[in-house]
Structure formats: structure tokens, C-alpha cells
Coordinates of C-alpha atoms in Angstrom, one line a residue:
M3 CA 48.8 121.2 9.3
T4 CA 47.9 124.0 11.7
R5 CA 50.0 124.0 14.9
A6 CA 49.6 125.5 18.3
A7 CA 52.3 126.8 20.5
T8 CA 51.1 124.9 23.6
S9 CA 48.3 122.6 22.3
P10 CA 47.1 121.0 19.0
L11 CA 44.6 123.6 17.7
L12 CA 44.2 121.8 14.5
T13 CA 42.1 121.7 11.4
V14 CA 42.6 118.5 9.4
V15 CA 41.0 117.5 6.1
L16 CA 41.1 113.9 7.1
T17 CA 39.7 111.8 4.3
A18 CA 39.8 114.3 1.8
A19 CA 53.4 107.7 -5.9
L20 CA 60.2 108.2 -11.0
A21 CA 78.7 100.1 -34.8
L22 CA 80.8 97.4 -35.2
T23 CA 84.0 97.2 -33.1
G24 CA 86.3 95.7 -35.8
C25 CA 88.1 92.4 -36.0
A26 CA 91.5 91.5 -34.8
A27 CA 94.2 91.4 -37.5
G28 CA 95.4 88.0 -38.6
G29 CA 93.4 84.8 -38.3
G30 CA 94.4 83.7 -41.9
D31 CA 91.9 86.0 -43.7
P32 CA 93.7 87.5 -46.8
S33 CA 91.3 90.4 -46.9
A34 CA 92.7 91.6 -43.6
T35 CA 95.9 92.8 -45.2
G36 CA 96.9 94.9 -48.2
A37 CA 99.0 93.8 -51.2
D38 CA 102.2 94.6 -49.3
G39 CA 101.1 92.5 -46.3
T40 CA 100.2 95.5 -44.1
A41 CA 96.9 96.2 -42.6
P42 CA 94.7 98.7 -44.4
P43 CA 93.9 102.0 -42.7
S44 CA 91.0 101.7 -40.3
S45 CA 87.8 103.3 -41.4
A46 CA 86.4 103.2 -37.9
P47 CA 86.2 106.7 -36.2
P48 CA 88.5 107.1 -33.2
S49 CA 86.9 106.5 -29.8
A50 CA 85.6 109.7 -28.3
T51 CA 86.9 110.5 -24.8
P52 CA 84.0 110.1 -22.4
I53 CA 82.7 113.5 -21.1
P54 CA 81.8 113.1 -17.4
E55 CA 78.3 114.3 -16.5
E56 CA 78.2 117.5 -14.5
A57 CA 77.3 117.0 -10.9
A58 CA 73.7 118.0 -10.1
E59 CA 73.4 121.3 -8.3
L60 CA 71.0 123.0 -6.0
V61 CA 68.7 125.9 -6.9
G62 CA 71.1 128.8 -7.0
G63 CA 74.1 126.6 -7.6
G64 CA 76.5 124.6 -5.6
T65 CA 75.9 121.3 -3.7
E66 CA 75.8 122.4 -0.1
V67 CA 72.6 124.0 1.1
F68 CA 73.7 126.2 3.9
P69 CA 75.2 128.8 4.7
G70 CA 75.0 129.9 1.0
R71 CA 71.3 130.5 0.9
R72 CA 68.1 130.8 3.0
M73 CA 64.7 129.4 1.9
V74 CA 61.2 130.8 2.2
A75 CA 58.4 128.2 1.5
L76 CA 54.7 128.0 0.8
Y77 CA 53.3 125.1 2.9
G78 CA 50.3 122.9 2.1
R79 CA 48.8 120.2 0.1
P80 CA 48.2 120.8 -3.6
G81 CA 44.5 121.2 -4.4
N82 CA 43.4 121.6 -0.8
P83 CA 43.3 125.2 0.4
A84 CA 42.2 124.1 4.0
L85 CA 45.7 122.6 4.5
G86 CA 47.8 125.6 3.7
V87 CA 48.5 128.4 1.2
L88 CA 50.2 126.0 -1.3
G89 CA 46.8 124.5 -2.0
E90 CA 45.2 127.9 -2.8
Q91 CA 46.5 128.0 -6.4
D92 CA 47.9 125.7 -9.1
A93 CA 51.6 124.9 -9.6
E94 CA 52.4 127.8 -11.9
A95 CA 50.7 130.4 -9.7
S96 CA 52.4 128.9 -6.6
V97 CA 55.8 129.5 -8.2
V98 CA 54.9 133.1 -8.7
R99 CA 53.7 133.5 -5.2
A100 CA 56.7 131.7 -3.7
K101 CA 59.1 133.9 -5.6
E102 CA 57.3 137.1 -4.5
L103 CA 57.4 135.9 -0.9
A104 CA 61.1 135.1 -1.1
A105 CA 61.8 138.5 -2.6
Q106 CA 60.4 140.2 0.5
Y107 CA 63.1 138.6 2.6
E108 CA 66.0 139.7 0.4
P109 CA 66.5 143.1 2.1
F110 CA 66.9 141.3 5.5
S111 CA 69.3 138.5 4.5
E112 CA 73.0 138.6 3.6
E113 CA 72.5 135.3 1.7
P114 CA 70.3 134.8 -1.4
V115 CA 66.8 133.8 -0.6
V116 CA 65.5 130.8 -2.5
P117 CA 61.8 130.2 -3.0
A118 CA 60.5 126.8 -1.9
F119 CA 57.4 124.5 -1.6
E120 CA 56.8 122.4 1.5
I121 CA 54.3 119.9 0.1
I122 CA 52.2 117.7 2.4
A123 CA 52.9 114.3 0.8
S124 CA 51.0 112.3 3.3
T125 CA 48.1 113.7 5.4
A126 CA 47.0 112.7 8.8
S127 CA 43.6 111.0 8.7
A128 CA 40.8 110.4 11.2
A129 CA 40.1 107.0 9.7
P130 CA 42.6 104.1 9.5
G131 CA 42.2 103.7 5.7
P132 CA 42.8 100.6 3.7
D133 CA 46.3 100.1 5.1
G134 CA 45.3 100.9 8.7
D135 CA 47.9 103.6 9.3
Y136 CA 45.7 106.7 9.7
S137 CA 47.6 108.5 7.0
E138 CA 46.5 109.3 3.4
E139 CA 49.5 109.0 1.1
T140 CA 49.3 111.1 -2.0
P141 CA 50.5 109.1 -5.0
V142 CA 53.8 110.1 -6.5
E143 CA 52.1 110.8 -9.9
E144 CA 49.8 113.3 -8.3
L145 CA 52.7 115.2 -6.7
R146 CA 54.9 115.0 -9.8
P147 CA 53.4 118.1 -11.6
F148 CA 54.1 120.3 -8.7
V149 CA 57.6 119.0 -8.1
E150 CA 58.5 119.2 -11.8
T151 CA 57.1 122.7 -12.1
A152 CA 59.1 123.8 -9.1
A153 CA 62.3 122.2 -10.5
A154 CA 61.8 124.0 -13.9
N155 CA 61.4 127.4 -12.2
G156 CA 64.1 127.4 -9.5
V157 CA 61.9 126.4 -6.6
Y158 CA 63.2 123.9 -4.0
V159 CA 60.7 121.3 -2.7
V160 CA 60.4 119.6 0.7
L161 CA 58.1 116.6 1.0
D162 CA 56.3 116.7 4.4
L163 CA 55.3 113.4 6.0
Q164 CA 52.4 112.9 8.5
P165 CA 52.7 109.1 8.8
G166 CA 50.1 108.2 11.4
R167 CA 50.9 104.7 12.7
Q168 CA 53.5 104.0 10.0
D169 CA 57.1 104.8 10.7
F170 CA 58.8 107.6 8.9
L171 CA 61.3 105.4 7.1
G172 CA 58.6 103.2 5.6
Q173 CA 56.7 106.2 4.4
A174 CA 59.7 108.0 3.1
R175 CA 60.6 105.0 0.9
Q176 CA 57.3 105.4 -0.9
Y177 CA 58.5 108.8 -2.2
E178 CA 62.0 107.6 -3.2
E179 CA 61.4 108.4 -6.9
L180 CA 60.9 112.0 -6.0
L181 CA 63.6 112.1 -3.4
R182 CA 66.1 111.0 -6.1
M183 CA 65.6 114.5 -7.7
P184 CA 68.4 116.9 -6.8
N185 CA 66.1 119.7 -5.4
V186 CA 63.8 117.6 -3.3
G187 CA 64.2 117.3 0.5
L188 CA 62.2 115.8 3.3
A189 CA 60.2 117.0 6.4
L190 CA 59.2 114.8 9.3
D191 CA 56.2 115.9 11.3
P192 CA 56.2 114.1 14.7
E193 CA 52.9 115.7 15.7
W194 CA 51.2 113.2 13.4
R195 CA 53.4 110.1 14.3
L196 CA 51.1 107.8 16.3
A197 CA 51.7 105.0 18.6
P198 CA 49.8 101.7 17.8
D199 CA 47.0 102.6 20.1
Q200 CA 46.7 106.3 19.4
V201 CA 44.5 108.3 17.0
H202 CA 44.9 111.8 15.7
L203 CA 43.5 114.9 17.6
V204 CA 43.4 113.0 21.0
Q205 CA 47.1 113.6 21.8
I206 CA 50.2 115.1 20.2
G207 CA 52.2 112.5 18.4
S208 CA 55.9 111.9 18.9
V209 CA 59.0 110.2 17.5
D210 CA 62.2 109.1 19.0
A211 CA 65.7 109.9 17.8
A212 CA 66.3 106.3 16.7
E213 CA 63.5 106.5 14.1
I214 CA 64.7 109.8 12.9
N215 CA 68.2 108.5 12.6
A216 CA 67.1 105.4 10.6
T217 CA 65.3 107.7 8.2
T218 CA 68.1 110.2 7.7
E219 CA 70.7 107.3 7.3
W220 CA 68.6 105.9 4.5
L221 CA 68.2 109.3 2.9
A222 CA 71.9 110.1 3.2
G223 CA 72.7 106.8 1.5
L224 CA 70.2 107.5 -1.3
T225 CA 71.8 111.0 -1.8
R226 CA 75.3 109.5 -1.9
E227 CA 74.3 106.6 -4.2
H228 CA 72.8 108.9 -6.8
G229 CA 75.5 111.7 -6.6
L230 CA 72.9 114.3 -5.4
P231 CA 73.6 117.6 -3.8
Q232 CA 73.0 118.0 -0.1
K233 CA 69.3 117.6 0.9
V234 CA 67.3 119.7 3.4
V235 CA 65.8 117.6 6.2
V236 CA 63.2 119.5 8.3
L237 CA 62.1 118.2 11.8
H238 CA 58.9 119.9 12.9
Q239 CA 58.5 120.6 16.6
F240 CA 56.5 122.9 18.9
A241 CA 56.5 120.8 22.1
E242 CA 59.4 119.1 23.8
S243 CA 57.6 115.8 23.9
M244 CA 57.3 115.6 20.1
I245 CA 61.0 114.4 19.8
T246 CA 62.2 112.2 22.5
D247 CA 66.0 111.9 23.1
R248 CA 66.5 114.8 20.7
H249 CA 70.1 115.2 21.8
L250 CA 70.7 111.8 20.2
V251 CA 69.6 112.9 16.7
D252 CA 72.5 112.2 14.3
T253 CA 73.6 115.4 12.5
S254 CA 76.8 113.9 11.1
H255 CA 75.7 113.0 7.6
P256 CA 77.4 115.4 5.2
E257 CA 74.7 114.6 2.6
L258 CA 72.0 116.2 4.7
A259 CA 71.3 119.7 6.1
L260 CA 69.1 119.3 9.2
L261 CA 66.7 121.9 10.4
L262 CA 64.7 122.1 13.6
H263 CA 61.4 123.8 12.6
A264 CA 59.6 125.8 15.3
D265 CA 56.0 125.7 14.1
G266 CA 54.0 127.0 17.0
H267 CA 51.3 129.6 16.4
G268 CA 49.6 132.4 18.4
T269 CA 50.8 135.7 19.8
P270 CA 54.3 136.9 19.3
Q271 CA 55.0 136.1 22.9
L272 CA 53.9 132.5 22.6
K273 CA 55.8 132.0 19.4
T274 CA 59.1 133.5 20.6
G275 CA 58.7 131.6 23.9
T276 CA 58.5 128.4 21.9
W277 CA 61.5 129.4 19.8
E278 CA 63.6 130.0 23.0
R279 CA 62.6 126.7 24.5
L280 CA 63.3 124.7 21.3
K281 CA 66.7 126.1 20.5
A282 CA 68.0 125.2 24.0
G283 CA 70.1 122.1 23.8
L284 CA 69.9 121.9 20.0
P285 CA 72.1 119.1 18.6
E286 CA 75.4 120.5 17.2
G287 CA 75.1 121.1 13.4
M288 CA 71.3 121.5 13.4
R289 CA 70.0 124.9 12.2
L290 CA 66.7 126.6 13.0
A291 CA 63.6 127.1 10.9
W292 CA 60.4 129.0 11.6
K293 CA 56.7 129.0 10.5
N294 CA 54.4 132.0 10.0
F295 CA 50.6 131.4 9.9
Y296 CA 48.4 133.8 8.0
D297 CA 45.2 133.0 10.0
E298 CA 46.3 131.6 13.4
D299 CA 49.1 134.1 14.3
T300 CA 48.0 137.3 15.9
P301 CA 49.5 139.1 14.1
T302 CA 51.6 137.4 11.5
F303 CA 55.3 138.3 11.7
T304 CA 56.6 140.5 8.9
P305 CA 59.7 139.4 7.0
E306 CA 61.7 141.9 9.0
Q307 CA 60.4 140.7 12.3
T308 CA 61.0 137.1 11.3
M309 CA 64.6 137.7 10.4
A310 CA 65.1 139.7 13.6
L311 CA 64.8 136.4 15.6
E312 CA 68.0 135.2 17.2
P313 CA 69.4 133.4 15.3
A314 CA 67.8 134.4 12.0
P315 CA 66.0 131.3 10.6
W316 CA 67.5 129.5 7.6
F317 CA 64.1 128.2 6.4
V318 CA 60.8 130.0 6.8
S319 CA 57.5 128.5 5.8
Y320 CA 54.0 130.0 5.5
Q321 CA 50.7 128.3 6.1

């Protein structure tokens, strides 16, 4: 969704789911021995030595996300251009666009730059909806074509959650089938996490560290259980109030690579001011990410300007 550096200047499209084994010798059966009393040669083939399955790897190889690569992503909801550039074309065309965008960053990065999609899996809604959570969850089967096309073409995927009045963990579980894929990570967007008496666009939402930690603990366990490579976890933020007790966010799970995503928009001065504020007191082990807006930024940062930030962001998304 569209972000502001200091206030929620937002446009939301609000209303609009992964031979026989042989017999033991003896037992009194004469056919079990030859004429000399010895057992006949076995006709059964020897047991093959099991070949262990290769561990799943990330796009570009390996099982640890950073520091071996950076990522540049198209952000949005498939089929909905109003919610970001990912919705402006189909899955195949999005692959081409993401790869072209990532290639623009190669001259400014010592690490390989991997193309990515940040897909809005659940969208903040003005109406409570049938489940009363003010969030429209896109079914897994609708997202699957984009996710599978990405996987087949070397594009990483991050599923973005805007859960309304539902908690992040409850909503993340709805996408477990996709999160069991090796190149699918998760983004939590506190701007759209409502308290029980709140509605969207009236105030900026927020989440506390305890809820983030419950979600990341579950995701780390899922990753470990299925032998998956490390997963990207993006925490969106443009205002300090969006994540309470941020210093208590658990960054110790080796299965996860946590990113704090500064997604304010506006002038370069506003954006870099937000960047400086958010990186202060960053929990140890958490890296930084950045968002560029084509329409709301004045002007949009170039790849060179983006990578000139201090520190250079490990994940850059475009809306």
C-alpha cells in the first residue's frame, strides 16, 4: 500500500489459499533348499543405497540469504494496478520487469542482485468482511500461479500481510502451504494491524514485539521442520509508533533473515530523514530495506542514489 513519511497518505482498493521381500530360510519347506541342502542363489536384486535428497537452496544458490545477495522487488497485488506495479502485468511479464529492474542495481552492488516479488497476500479493507477482520485474504490458489512462475524463473517471493483486526500469526498460518516453498518469505505490515476498536485510514496501525516474535517463532519452526533455506522476513515501518518495543524483537532465529523496511514516501529529505530515525536503535542482527515509489516520491531515487544510502539496503521494493 502507499505509505507516507509522516502520515498515511494512502490509496486502498478496499473491497476489490499446497516386490516381494523374500522368505526366511528354513521352516521345513523343501523348496527352500537345493539338492545339496544349500539355499539357492537369491534372484532378488540387491537393495539400493538410499540417495539423500539435496537440500533446497535459495535463488542464486546456498541456504543463507545475506550477505551473499541483495534483492530488488516489484510490490503489489496481482491483477490490481492500483496497489502497486506488480499488479500492472501478468506473472510472466512481471518476471521480465523484475529482472530488468534488478539488473539496474548490479553496477552498484558487490553482491549479486536477485529479482523478487513482494505480493500483497491480504489487503486492508474498509469493510469488516464475512470474518469481521477488515482484511481481504487472497486465496492460496489465486496466488499460486504468481508464486510458481517466480520459482520457475529465479525470482524470490515475499508474501505481504495486512491483517486488519486479525493477528499476524493467525493470518500467516493461512499461507503455510506457500511458505513451505523454499523461495517464499514473509512481510508484516503493521500500518494495517488494527486494534479491536480501530478501522483503517483513521489511524496508523501498530504491532508489538510479542506478536512479531510469536509469528517469527512459528515461521522459524516451519522452516526447520521442512528443511528449508533461510527465509526473508520484512517488517514494514515508517513511524516509530508502528512497532512498539522494537528493541525486544527476537532476531536470534538462524532460520530467518530479518529486515526493517523503511517505506516512507515523499521528497528525498523526508525519505532520508525517516531512514535515519528508523535505523537508530535497530535490533542487533536486523538489516535494512528501502522502498521507492514511482508516483509518490518526488523524485523517485535512482538505483545509484538508493545504493548510496548508509548502509546500502539489502532489499529494495518498488511500488
